[in-house]
CSV table of C-alpha atoms in Angstrom, one decimal:
chain,number,residue,atom,x,y,z
V,20,GLY,CA,-56.5,9.7,38.7
V,21,GLN,CA,-59.6,9.1,36.6
V,22,ASN,CA,-63.0,8.1,38.1
V,23,ILE,CA,-66.3,7.8,36.4
V,24,ASP,CA,-69.3,6.6,38.1
V,25,GLN,CA,-72.7,5.5,36.7
V,26,PRO,CA,-75.5,3.1,38.0
V,27,THR,CA,-74.8,-0.4,37.1
V,28,GLU,CA,-78.5,-1.2,36.2
V,29,MET,CA,-81.7,0.6,35.6
V,30,THR,CA,-85.3,-0.5,34.6
V,31,ALA,CA,-88.0,1.6,33.2
V,32,THR,CA,-91.3,1.2,31.4
V,33,GLU,CA,-92.0,1.6,27.8
V,34,GLY,CA,-93.3,5.1,27.0
V,35,ALA,CA,-91.8,6.5,30.2
V,36,ILE,CA,-88.8,9.0,30.7
V,37,VAL,CA,-85.5,7.7,32.4
V,38,GLN,CA,-82.6,9.6,33.5
V,39,ILE,CA,-79.0,7.9,33.7
V,40,ASN,CA,-76.7,9.8,35.7
V,41,CYS,CA,-72.8,10.1,35.4
V,42,THR,CA,-70.4,11.7,37.8
V,43,TYR,CA,-66.7,12.2,37.1
V,44,GLN,CA,-63.5,13.0,38.7
V,45,THR,CA,-60.7,13.4,36.1
V,46,SER,CA,-57.4,15.1,35.8
V,47,GLY,CA,-58.6,17.1,33.0
V,48,PHE,CA,-61.8,17.8,31.0
V,49,ASN,CA,-62.4,18.5,27.4
V,50,GLY,CA,-65.8,17.1,26.8
V,51,LEU,CA,-68.1,14.3,27.9
V,52,PHE,CA,-69.6,11.6,25.4
V,53,TRP,CA,-72.6,9.4,25.9
V,54,TYR,CA,-72.8,6.1,23.9
V,55,GLN,CA,-75.5,3.5,23.4
V,56,GLN,CA,-74.3,-0.1,23.2
V,57,HIS,CA,-76.4,-3.0,22.4
V,58,ALA,CA,-75.2,-6.4,23.5
V,59,GLY,CA,-72.5,-7.8,21.3
V,60,GLU,CA,-72.4,-4.6,19.1
V,61,ALA,CA,-70.1,-1.7,19.0
V,62,PRO,CA,-70.8,1.5,20.9
V,63,THR,CA,-72.8,4.1,18.8
V,64,PHE,CA,-72.4,7.7,19.4
V,65,LEU,CA,-75.3,9.6,21.2
V,66,SER,CA,-74.0,13.0,22.3
V,67,TYR,CA,-70.9,15.2,23.1
V,68,ASN,CA,-71.1,18.1,25.6
V,69,VAL,CA,-68.2,20.5,26.1
V,70,LEU,CA,-70.2,23.4,27.5
V,71,ASP,CA,-72.6,23.4,30.7
V,72,GLY,CA,-76.3,23.0,29.9
V,73,LEU,CA,-78.8,20.8,28.1
V,74,GLU,CA,-78.5,19.4,24.5
V,75,GLU,CA,-81.5,17.9,22.9
V,76,LYS,CA,-81.5,15.4,20.1
V,77,GLY,CA,-85.0,14.0,19.4
V,78,ARG,CA,-86.0,11.6,22.2
V,79,PHE,CA,-82.4,11.9,23.7
V,80,SER,CA,-81.0,14.8,25.8
V,81,SER,CA,-77.8,15.2,27.6
V,82,PHE,CA,-76.8,17.6,30.4
V,83,LEU,CA,-73.5,18.7,31.7
V,84,SER,CA,-72.4,20.6,34.8
V,85,ARG,CA,-68.5,21.0,34.8
V,86,SER,CA,-68.4,22.7,38.2
V,87,LYS,CA,-70.4,19.6,39.7
V,88,GLY,CA,-68.5,17.1,37.7
V,89,TYR,CA,-72.0,15.7,36.6
V,90,SER,CA,-73.9,14.7,33.5
V,91,TYR,CA,-77.1,13.0,32.8
V,92,LEU,CA,-78.7,11.2,29.7
V,93,LEU,CA,-82.4,11.8,29.5
V,94,LEU,CA,-84.4,9.3,27.3
V,95,LYS,CA,-88.0,10.0,26.7
V,96,GLU,CA,-90.9,8.0,25.3
V,97,LEU,CA,-88.9,4.8,25.8
V,98,GLN,CA,-89.1,2.1,23.4
V,99,MET,CA,-88.2,-1.6,23.8
V,100,LYS,CA,-85.3,-1.0,21.4
V,101,ASP,CA,-83.8,1.4,23.8
V,102,SER,CA,-82.7,-1.6,26.1
V,103,ALA,CA,-79.0,-1.4,25.9
V,104,SER,CA,-75.9,-0.2,27.9
V,105,TYR,CA,-75.3,3.5,28.1
V,106,LEU,CA,-71.8,4.4,28.3
V,107,CYS,CA,-70.4,7.8,29.9
V,108,ALA,CA,-67.0,8.8,28.7
V,109,VAL,CA,-64.7,11.8,29.6
V,110,ASN,CA,-62.1,13.3,27.4
V,111,PRO,CA,-59.4,14.4,29.8
V,112,SER,CA,-56.8,15.2,27.2
V,113,GLY,CA,-56.4,18.2,24.9
V,114,ALA,CA,-58.9,19.2,22.4
V,115,GLY,CA,-58.7,17.1,19.0
V,116,SER,CA,-57.7,13.9,20.5
V,117,TYR,CA,-60.2,11.7,22.1
V,118,GLN,CA,-58.3,9.5,24.6
V,119,LEU,CA,-61.5,8.8,26.4
V,120,THR,CA,-62.0,7.4,29.9
V,121,PHE,CA,-65.1,5.4,30.1
V,122,GLY,CA,-67.5,4.5,33.0
V,123,LYS,CA,-68.5,0.8,33.3
V,124,GLY,CA,-71.8,1.5,31.7
V,125,THR,CA,-75.5,1.4,32.8
V,126,LYS,CA,-77.5,-1.5,31.5
V,127,LEU,CA,-81.0,-0.1,30.9
V,128,SER,CA,-83.9,-2.7,30.5
V,129,VAL,CA,-87.2,-1.4,28.9
V,130,ILE,CA,-90.2,-3.5,30.1
V,131,PRO,CA,-93.6,-3.5,28.5
T,9,ASN,CA,-70.3,4.3,3.5
T,10,ALA,CA,-67.8,1.9,5.3
T,11,GLY,CA,-66.6,4.1,8.2
T,12,VAL,CA,-64.3,2.0,10.5
T,13,THR,CA,-63.7,-1.6,9.4
T,14,GLN,CA,-62.2,-4.3,11.6
T,15,THR,CA,-61.1,-7.6,10.9
T,16,PRO,CA,-61.5,-10.5,11.9
T,17,LYS,CA,-64.7,-10.6,13.8
T,18,PHE,CA,-63.8,-13.5,15.9
T,19,ARG,CA,-60.7,-15.1,16.7
T,20,ILE,CA,-59.3,-17.9,18.9
T,21,LEU,CA,-55.5,-18.1,19.8
T,22,LYS,CA,-53.3,-20.3,21.7
T,23,ILE,CA,-51.1,-18.9,24.4
T,24,GLY,CA,-47.8,-17.6,22.9
T,25,GLN,CA,-49.3,-17.2,19.5
T,26,SER,CA,-49.2,-14.0,17.7
T,27,MET,CA,-51.6,-12.1,15.4
T,28,THR,CA,-52.5,-8.8,14.0
T,29,LEU,CA,-56.0,-7.1,14.3
T,30,GLN,CA,-56.8,-5.0,11.2
T,31,CYS,CA,-58.4,-1.6,11.2
T,32,THR,CA,-59.0,0.8,8.4
T,33,GLN,CA,-61.0,3.9,8.1
T,34,ASP,CA,-62.3,5.8,4.9
T,35,MET,CA,-63.1,9.2,6.7
T,36,ASN,CA,-59.7,10.6,6.2
T,37,HIS,CA,-59.4,10.9,10.0
T,38,ASN,CA,-56.0,11.8,11.5
T,39,TYR,CA,-56.9,10.4,15.0
T,40,MET,CA,-57.3,6.6,15.4
T,41,TYR,CA,-57.5,4.5,18.7
T,42,TRP,CA,-57.5,1.0,20.0
T,43,TYR,CA,-59.7,0.1,23.1
T,44,ARG,CA,-60.5,-3.1,24.7
T,45,GLN,CA,-63.5,-4.0,26.6
T,46,ASP,CA,-63.9,-6.6,29.2
T,47,PRO,CA,-67.1,-7.9,30.7
T,48,GLY,CA,-68.4,-5.4,33.5
T,49,MET,CA,-65.5,-2.9,32.8
T,50,GLY,CA,-65.4,0.3,30.9
T,51,LEU,CA,-63.5,0.5,27.6
T,52,LYS,CA,-59.7,0.9,28.2
T,53,LEU,CA,-57.4,2.7,25.8
T,54,ILE,CA,-54.5,0.6,24.4
T,55,TYR,CA,-52.8,2.8,21.8
T,56,TYR,CA,-53.7,6.0,19.8
T,57,SER,CA,-52.4,7.7,16.9
T,58,VAL,CA,-52.6,11.5,15.9
T,59,GLY,CA,-51.5,10.9,12.3
T,60,ALA,CA,-49.5,8.8,9.9
T,61,GLY,CA,-46.0,7.9,11.6
T,62,ILE,CA,-47.1,9.0,15.1
T,63,THR,CA,-48.5,6.4,17.8
T,64,ASP,CA,-48.5,6.7,21.6
T,65,LYS,CA,-49.5,4.5,24.5
T,66,GLY,CA,-52.7,4.6,26.2
T,67,GLU,CA,-53.9,3.4,29.6
T,68,VAL,CA,-53.0,-0.5,29.0
T,69,PRO,CA,-50.5,-0.9,26.3
T,70,ASN,CA,-48.4,-3.8,27.7
T,71,GLY,CA,-48.4,-6.8,25.4
T,72,TYR,CA,-49.4,-4.8,22.3
T,73,ASN,CA,-47.7,-3.0,19.5
T,74,VAL,CA,-49.2,-0.7,16.7
T,75,SER,CA,-48.0,1.0,13.7
T,76,ARG,CA,-49.6,3.8,11.5
T,77,SER,CA,-47.9,3.8,8.0
T,78,THR,CA,-50.9,5.3,6.4
T,79,THR,CA,-54.0,7.7,7.4
T,80,GLU,CA,-56.4,4.7,6.7
T,81,ASP,CA,-54.8,1.8,8.6
T,82,PHE,CA,-53.9,1.3,12.3
T,83,PRO,CA,-53.2,-2.3,12.9
T,84,LEU,CA,-52.9,-3.9,16.4
T,85,ARG,CA,-50.3,-6.5,17.1
T,86,LEU,CA,-50.2,-9.1,19.7
T,87,GLU,CA,-46.7,-10.8,19.8
T,88,LEU,CA,-47.1,-13.4,22.6
T,89,ALA,CA,-50.8,-13.9,23.2
T,90,ALA,CA,-51.8,-14.3,26.9
T,91,PRO,CA,-55.2,-15.3,28.6
T,92,SER,CA,-55.4,-11.9,30.1
T,93,GLN,CA,-55.8,-10.5,26.5
T,94,THR,CA,-59.0,-12.2,26.0
T,95,SER,CA,-61.3,-9.4,25.3
T,96,VAL,CA,-63.3,-7.6,22.7
T,97,TYR,CA,-61.2,-5.1,20.8
T,98,PHE,CA,-62.6,-1.9,19.2
T,99,CYS,CA,-60.9,0.3,16.8
T,100,ALA,CA,-62.0,3.9,16.5
T,101,SER,CA,-61.4,7.1,14.6
T,102,SER,CA,-62.4,10.5,15.4
T,103,SER,CA,-63.3,13.9,13.9
T,104,PRO,CA,-64.1,17.0,15.9
T,105,GLY,CA,-67.0,16.2,18.4
T,106,GLU,CA,-67.4,12.6,17.5
T,107,LEU,CA,-65.7,9.3,17.8
T,108,PHE,CA,-66.7,6.3,15.5
T,109,PHE,CA,-66.1,2.6,16.5
T,110,GLY,CA,-65.6,-0.3,14.3
T,111,SER,CA,-67.7,-3.4,14.9
T,112,GLY,CA,-65.3,-5.1,17.1
T,113,THR,CA,-63.0,-8.1,17.2
T,114,GLN,CA,-63.8,-10.8,19.8
T,115,LEU,CA,-60.5,-12.5,20.8
T,116,SER,CA,-60.0,-15.5,23.0
T,117,VAL,CA,-56.7,-16.8,24.3
T,118,LEU,CA,-56.7,-20.3,25.5
């Protein structure tokens, strides 16, 4: 079976750093995606990790440990516009086809 | 740069009606997908396609059909709408390392 867990809600202060964790148990693994989704909008791509380690993209970083079935998304210098849901998704299928299994998402609220 | 385009954005159906959700992409991607998103739940894969003429079921295919006659288009068909199909539907296409979503269709079945 497929199981992806992430916290339901988080609150953080503008300018601070927040880490959103994701743990997974899936029948296969060919990469992990993070998406941002503002209310009423489509998910937008943030990162894709295939190998262990940290990948940094501006204010956003994503970490993966395949042996622990664990990933996190790190958001630095939080801005009000970062208030959104953050979706963790695993690709359990073969490389090339992204039949993703999604977690339920973490709703992040950034407060002044 | 259009990307993945879905129509309509909103639709209300009566139980038993049928409709087609349209999806087209201009990125020449072979892989396309249909997901549904219900409140408080993760996105669920309905159907996917690895190229023109090839489709396969995802996690929740019951009540839906798809076709892929061209690389660009991947319509999703609801034959006999049921209240359980009330959801937001997202079409997507992928290239290596990235999955692009359309803007979504909010469907209500009453």
